[in-house]
């Protein structure tokens, strides 16, 4: 399958070629004709599958703006959960539209609203926004009567972040006969409920197994004692000459601590989490993309919006508190068919968490040790006792344990049980 066969117009084909895309990815092959045919879509697609182009290219094709057009009106609205992701989508769509006369604007919180209003006054065809800021603009007079396409990207994340009310508010503001495209990494009940509200006779696209990780990612877990994790991380980066690594922690506090430790080890690091000002976050991200920073320490806030080309390594310094977030974290590597490596440093407390993750992704993650960093067996015994006495949420769920044990023979069956999983979200963002 080629992009030409999908019937894309010349300006788009040239832009894609310049970006080095040779063939459409699966989601692009399936979504592009449907979007062009004005069908509503419900697509479950993993991160890194090329879904931005899957909706971006046919939207641009539908606008067909090759010549200068003085009468601009907002024709497409793309909502995404985070500022970083919105900016990423804006950059991608602007790249695809480089040979067209299409104007895009990104409207995210944390940026001056009046500057955004001035941009909107010039006439915009495509708006990419976070839900809250988009509604603010509508309340301030942004005209949405001409909207033809409405995209809800990363719907599951958006609902998890509490944007349900905002999305429900946006939908009735748009013209009755608009097309809605809903993309979600997971197929949760919440997402299905939203889909029933916003979609009309949608075409379903499922490009991957639910919650499975991308095939091109090589996943390993290294067993290590908690107090030696930072040392092991620095050792791995140094001894294996990792050129660029994205390191995830579970909390802001551990991200801060790790950042300081790695700097002490002489590594050029950046830090991104929810308490860091937006401007600083974007600057750090840009430095990381340019290769000025070797190690980027981040909490899960960064795991969705980041798109760094050829990112070869993701390290989970701590496993996420929500097993599904593992998929999003490791999805930062192995993008669009490239190979990547995801390493998880797991201590005794996390041995149960990794089982949950294995159930969710439907694969076993090989557990290894690094010479010189083998866990101390005496600490292990003591910690297991303390864990089972003190930490109720870390106790393995008996039902899930049984399913896990069936894993090698019946992973598909085991995955069904995760629907009922209840996990507490702590201060991850
Ligand atoms: P996305 O899933 O939209 O975040 O895309 C992930 C990455 O894949 C981005 O860096 C895109 O530029 C890239 N990409 C998207 N489509 C293709 C394609 N057909 N061939 C190669 N790379 C692509």
XYZ file of C-alpha atoms and ligand atoms in Angstrom:
452
model
C 0.000 0.000 0.000
C 1.273 3.470 -0.874
C 0.162 6.964 0.086
C -0.619 7.600 -3.612
C -3.076 4.676 -3.583
C -4.915 6.301 -0.684
C -5.767 9.117 -3.058
C -3.992 11.900 -1.204
C -3.497 15.156 -3.075
C -0.073 16.224 -4.343
C 0.769 18.856 -1.691
C 0.228 16.231 1.009
C 2.206 13.556 -0.866
C 5.148 15.969 -1.209
C 5.049 16.862 2.493
C 4.966 13.194 3.524
C 7.846 12.396 1.209
C 9.909 15.209 2.679
C 9.249 13.785 6.149
C 10.615 10.450 4.959
C 7.375 8.449 5.322
C 7.516 5.643 2.778
C 4.373 3.621 3.457
C 1.218 4.346 5.418
C 1.024 2.597 8.795
C -1.895 0.241 9.509
C -4.028 2.887 11.198
C -3.351 5.287 8.330
C -4.346 2.685 5.721
C -7.582 2.050 7.521
C -8.551 5.495 8.782
C -7.639 7.752 5.861
C -10.271 6.426 3.386
C -12.952 6.458 6.105
C -12.217 10.027 7.164
C -12.256 11.136 3.541
C -15.641 9.421 3.162
C -16.915 11.549 6.090
C -17.578 8.595 8.372
C -17.448 8.858 12.159
C -14.631 6.759 13.583
C -13.918 4.958 16.817
C -10.273 3.886 16.702
C -8.225 2.160 19.349
C -4.629 2.834 18.484
C -1.471 2.599 20.499
C 0.861 5.544 20.836
C 3.433 5.700 18.086
C 1.279 4.046 15.444
C 1.072 7.170 13.290
C -2.424 8.147 14.358
C -1.823 11.909 14.077
C -1.300 11.521 10.338
C -4.214 9.070 10.234
C -6.594 11.915 11.078
C -4.400 14.911 10.102
C -3.845 13.996 6.454
C -7.487 13.315 5.501
C -8.637 16.415 7.401
C -6.212 18.506 5.367
C -7.358 16.738 2.230
C -10.969 17.545 3.053
C -10.140 21.228 3.525
C -8.427 21.201 0.100
C -6.935 24.609 0.707
C -4.330 24.924 -1.923
C -5.029 28.540 -2.802
C -5.179 31.616 -0.600
C -8.577 31.889 0.998
C -9.619 35.122 2.673
C -12.781 33.716 4.262
C -11.393 31.469 6.872
C -13.518 29.757 9.503
C -12.678 27.005 11.967
C -13.368 23.801 10.031
C -11.695 21.272 12.296
C -11.262 21.058 16.068
C -8.789 18.618 17.585
C -8.906 18.175 21.346
C -6.079 16.490 23.195
C -5.472 15.976 26.919
C -2.165 17.781 27.447
C -0.403 20.918 26.301
C 2.595 18.909 25.141
C 0.473 16.590 23.021
C -1.467 19.519 21.540
C 1.766 21.222 20.556
C 3.027 17.957 19.069
C -0.137 17.559 16.977
C 0.100 21.190 15.888
C 3.699 20.665 14.747
C 2.837 17.447 12.879
C -0.183 18.942 11.118
C 1.745 22.099 10.235
C 4.393 19.867 8.647
C 1.793 17.952 6.627
C 0.212 21.263 5.549
C 3.430 22.963 4.532
C 2.495 23.050 0.832
C -1.086 24.122 1.478
C -2.668 27.413 2.470
C -4.049 26.106 5.725
C -3.780 28.020 8.980
C -3.578 26.095 12.267
C -3.585 27.374 15.826
C -2.761 25.655 19.078
C -4.787 26.821 22.085
C -3.486 25.496 25.377
C -3.712 26.612 28.962
C -0.694 28.251 30.581
C -0.244 30.534 27.554
C -1.503 34.090 27.180
C -5.156 33.948 26.067
C -5.087 37.389 24.435
C -2.196 36.418 22.174
C -4.195 33.359 21.171
C -7.249 35.540 20.470
C -5.189 37.790 18.206
C -4.032 34.725 16.255
C -7.626 33.503 15.940
C -8.764 36.885 14.579
C -6.478 36.418 11.563
C -8.600 33.443 10.502
C -7.829 29.846 11.372
C -8.860 26.613 9.651
C -7.759 24.038 12.222
C -7.733 24.462 15.984
C -5.760 22.077 18.187
C -6.547 22.590 21.847
C -6.827 21.286 25.359
C -10.524 21.084 26.364
C -10.593 23.783 29.069
C -8.843 26.423 27.000
C -10.944 25.617 23.940
C -14.143 26.247 25.911
C -12.732 29.520 27.242
C -12.232 30.679 23.663
C -15.724 29.619 22.656
C -17.121 31.537 25.634
C -15.093 34.523 24.445
C -16.666 34.387 21.001
C -14.717 31.833 18.973
C -17.094 30.852 16.174
C -17.582 27.092 15.768
C -20.581 27.091 13.383
C -18.476 25.949 10.446
C -16.793 22.993 12.132
C -16.887 19.917 9.905
C -14.553 17.591 11.765
C -14.171 17.100 15.513
C -11.298 14.927 16.772
C -11.056 13.619 20.316
C -7.514 12.322 20.667
C -6.385 10.095 23.540
C -9.958 9.958 24.790
C -9.128 7.556 27.611
C -6.456 9.867 28.957
C -8.768 12.834 28.628
C -11.449 11.080 30.689
C -8.889 9.903 33.272
C -7.778 13.502 33.646
C -11.344 14.574 34.423
C -12.260 16.289 31.131
C -15.575 14.443 30.741
C -17.623 17.561 31.510
C -15.683 19.687 29.030
C -16.035 17.195 26.176
C -19.743 16.812 26.859
C -20.029 20.611 26.709
C -18.142 20.963 23.435
C -20.114 18.398 21.488
C -23.529 20.191 21.417
C -21.847 23.484 20.501
C -20.774 22.086 17.142
C -23.034 21.967 14.067
C -25.388 18.972 13.977
C -23.860 17.513 10.834
C -20.224 17.259 11.757
C -17.914 14.274 11.620
C -16.393 12.995 14.872
C -13.213 10.943 15.132
C -12.479 9.375 18.476
C -9.055 7.916 19.200
C -8.223 6.053 22.377
C -5.338 3.849 23.439
C -7.649 1.680 25.519
C -11.210 0.487 25.195
C -12.550 1.196 28.660
C -16.198 1.417 29.668
C -15.779 5.184 30.155
C -14.579 5.570 26.576
C -17.378 3.399 25.231
C -19.896 5.542 27.106
C -18.444 8.700 25.587
C -18.450 7.117 22.143
C -22.176 6.420 22.428
C -22.728 10.089 23.173
C -20.592 11.666 20.474
C -20.456 9.197 17.570
C -23.055 8.432 14.907
C -22.803 5.052 13.165
C -19.046 4.968 13.615
C -16.637 2.722 11.750
C -14.541 0.751 14.237
C -10.822 0.492 13.771
C -8.752 -1.642 16.048
C -5.174 -1.716 14.923
C -3.680 -3.656 17.789
C -4.485 -5.950 20.625
C -5.885 -4.013 23.545
C -3.123 -2.673 25.744
C -0.455 -4.663 23.972
C 2.928 -3.059 23.578
C 4.432 -2.457 20.209
C 6.123 -5.523 18.751
C 9.335 -3.722 17.933
C 10.074 -2.968 21.604
C 12.457 -5.244 23.421
C 11.410 -5.353 27.077
C 13.515 -6.430 30.068
C 13.221 -6.032 33.841
C 16.328 -5.850 36.019
C 15.914 -6.955 39.623
C 17.715 -4.577 41.982
C 17.475 -3.342 45.560
C 15.660 -0.021 45.971
C 18.650 1.855 47.366
C 20.850 0.805 44.431
C 18.509 1.816 41.596
C 20.110 5.211 40.891
C 23.553 3.625 40.882
C 22.408 0.899 38.464
C 20.753 3.450 36.203
C 23.925 5.549 35.969
C 25.925 2.348 35.387
C 23.652 1.202 32.545
C 23.688 4.587 30.827
C 27.474 4.875 31.182
C 28.636 1.328 30.497
C 26.255 0.712 27.597
C 26.777 4.102 26.084
C 23.073 4.870 25.763
C 22.939 7.990 23.593
C 19.569 9.262 24.848
C 17.317 7.903 27.539
C 13.873 8.776 28.805
C 13.603 7.760 32.468
C 10.258 7.472 34.216
C 9.619 7.778 37.936
C 6.354 7.204 39.724
C 6.277 10.447 41.695
C 7.440 14.028 41.437
C 9.516 13.613 44.594
C 11.470 10.676 43.227
C 11.925 12.480 39.904
C 13.451 15.437 41.781
C 15.718 13.166 43.846
C 16.857 11.125 40.855
C 17.544 14.259 38.828
C 19.915 15.503 41.545
C 21.613 12.089 41.876
C 22.226 11.721 38.140
C 23.626 15.209 37.911
C 26.035 14.335 40.721
C 27.133 11.427 38.522
C 28.023 13.940 35.834
C 25.146 13.095 33.471
C 23.507 15.886 31.482
C 19.879 15.639 32.626
C 16.543 17.323 32.223
C 13.457 17.100 34.425
C 9.779 17.217 33.471
C 6.839 16.888 35.833
C 3.612 18.586 36.798
C 5.195 21.089 39.219
C 7.598 22.435 36.639
C 6.442 25.537 34.790
C 5.125 24.948 31.301
C 7.766 27.159 29.660
C 10.575 25.330 31.414
C 9.087 21.954 30.471
C 8.899 22.868 26.796
C 12.451 24.235 26.859
C 13.758 21.022 28.453
C 11.874 18.926 25.936
C 13.335 20.947 23.059
C 16.858 20.502 24.496
C 16.269 16.772 24.794
C 15.008 16.581 21.208
C 18.065 18.507 20.033
C 20.294 16.049 21.888
C 21.670 18.684 24.294
C 20.326 16.625 27.194
C 21.192 12.934 27.400
C 18.817 11.823 30.136
C 15.279 13.130 30.580
C 13.682 12.271 33.922
C 9.899 12.432 33.749
C 6.708 11.440 35.512
C 3.750 10.060 33.583
C 2.618 13.527 32.558
C 5.280 13.371 29.877
C 4.514 9.868 28.731
C 1.716 10.691 26.317
C 2.609 13.871 24.512
C 6.238 13.123 23.835
C 7.215 12.303 20.316
C 10.926 12.074 19.948
C 12.176 10.587 16.739
C 14.316 7.469 17.021
C 14.198 7.411 20.813
C 15.971 4.113 21.422
C 15.662 3.683 25.207
C 12.987 4.099 27.835
C 13.845 3.167 31.402
C 11.222 2.694 34.080
C 13.125 3.721 37.178
C 9.920 2.944 39.023
C 6.947 1.116 37.567
C 3.808 3.211 37.058
C 1.051 3.010 39.652
C -1.455 2.244 36.879
C -0.448 -0.765 34.790
C -1.873 0.685 31.555
C 0.537 3.627 31.868
C 3.352 1.161 31.244
C 2.103 0.831 27.675
C 2.151 4.585 27.185
C 5.585 4.950 28.722
C 7.286 2.299 26.635
C 5.357 3.521 23.591
C 7.814 6.444 23.527
C 10.312 4.083 21.946
C 9.975 1.761 18.944
C 7.804 4.333 17.179
C 6.426 3.778 13.699
C 8.135 0.460 13.190
C 11.550 1.366 14.597
C 13.276 -0.804 17.186
C 13.395 0.311 20.781
C 14.307 -0.979 24.184
C 12.327 -0.637 27.396
C 14.077 -1.494 30.653
C 12.355 -1.605 34.027
C 14.342 -1.472 37.259
C 12.266 -3.428 39.730
C 12.770 -3.846 43.427
C 11.101 -6.347 45.696
C 8.036 -4.146 46.118
C 7.472 -3.995 42.383
C 7.547 -7.714 41.693
C 3.789 -7.830 42.064
C 3.293 -4.711 39.921
C 5.182 -6.270 37.043
C 2.835 -9.237 37.111
C -0.118 -6.893 36.696
C 1.624 -5.244 33.776
C 2.327 -8.615 32.176
C -1.355 -9.475 32.432
C -2.340 -6.154 30.863
C 0.139 -6.373 27.970
C -0.347 -10.090 27.492
C 3.378 -10.788 27.435
C 5.984 -11.986 29.863
C 8.778 -9.511 30.571
C 12.055 -11.382 31.123
C 13.602 -10.669 34.545
C 17.382 -10.489 34.787
C 20.072 -9.185 37.086
C 23.113 -7.078 36.270
C 26.398 -8.384 37.604
C 27.369 -6.490 40.750
C 23.785 -5.288 41.314
C 22.121 -8.556 42.326
C 19.457 -8.038 45.009
C 20.571 -8.786 48.556
C 18.553 -11.886 49.652
C 18.534 -10.849 53.322
C 16.875 -7.514 52.492
C 14.420 -9.415 50.371
C 13.103 -11.579 53.192
C 12.780 -8.694 55.614
C 11.027 -6.501 53.054
C 8.553 -9.138 52.028
C 7.452 -9.459 55.658
C 7.159 -5.695 56.037
C 5.327 -5.356 52.761
C 2.705 -7.920 53.571
C 2.155 -6.432 57.028
C 2.123 -2.752 56.152
C 1.226 -2.291 52.558
C -2.199 -3.659 51.763
C -2.308 -2.394 48.172
C 0.870 -4.234 47.290
C -0.565 -7.615 48.195
C -1.093 -9.698 45.108
C -4.674 -10.163 44.157
C -5.311 -13.909 44.455
C -7.525 -14.011 41.389
C -5.017 -12.121 39.279
C -2.231 -14.321 40.634
C -4.080 -17.404 39.469
C -4.602 -15.829 36.077
C -0.969 -14.860 35.941
C 0.080 -18.409 36.620
C -1.965 -19.485 33.629
C -0.138 -16.849 31.642
C 2.072 -18.967 29.516
C -0.784 -21.175 28.430
C -3.632 -18.696 28.264
C -2.645 -15.042 28.148
C -5.693 -13.986 26.228
C -7.968 -15.305 28.945
C -5.891 -13.682 31.671
C -6.211 -10.266 30.074
C -9.975 -10.258 30.518
C -9.621 -10.130 34.300
C -7.787 -6.821 34.195
C -10.976 -5.010 33.297
C -12.004 -5.239 36.928
C -8.657 -4.004 38.189
C -8.761 -1.181 40.674
C -5.533 0.716 41.123
C -4.985 3.813 43.159
C -3.467 6.765 41.354
C -1.017 8.476 43.586
C 0.830 11.732 43.052
C 2.194 10.551 39.743
C 1.551 13.678 37.711
P 1.998 9.307 16.247
O 1.474 7.943 16.585
O 1.075 10.100 15.419
O 2.470 10.031 17.479
O 3.302 9.094 15.312
C 4.484 8.513 15.788
C 5.694 8.851 14.923
O 5.637 8.154 13.684
C 5.868 10.317 14.566
O 7.232 10.642 14.735
C 5.479 10.409 13.121
O 6.191 11.454 12.478
C 5.908 9.047 12.603
N 5.116 8.549 11.469
C 3.785 8.664 11.270
N 3.409 8.054 10.152
C 4.516 7.504 9.610
C 4.771 6.739 8.430
N 3.797 6.378 7.620
N 6.051 6.346 8.194
C 7.043 6.701 9.048
N 6.879 7.423 10.171
C 5.624 7.820 10.455
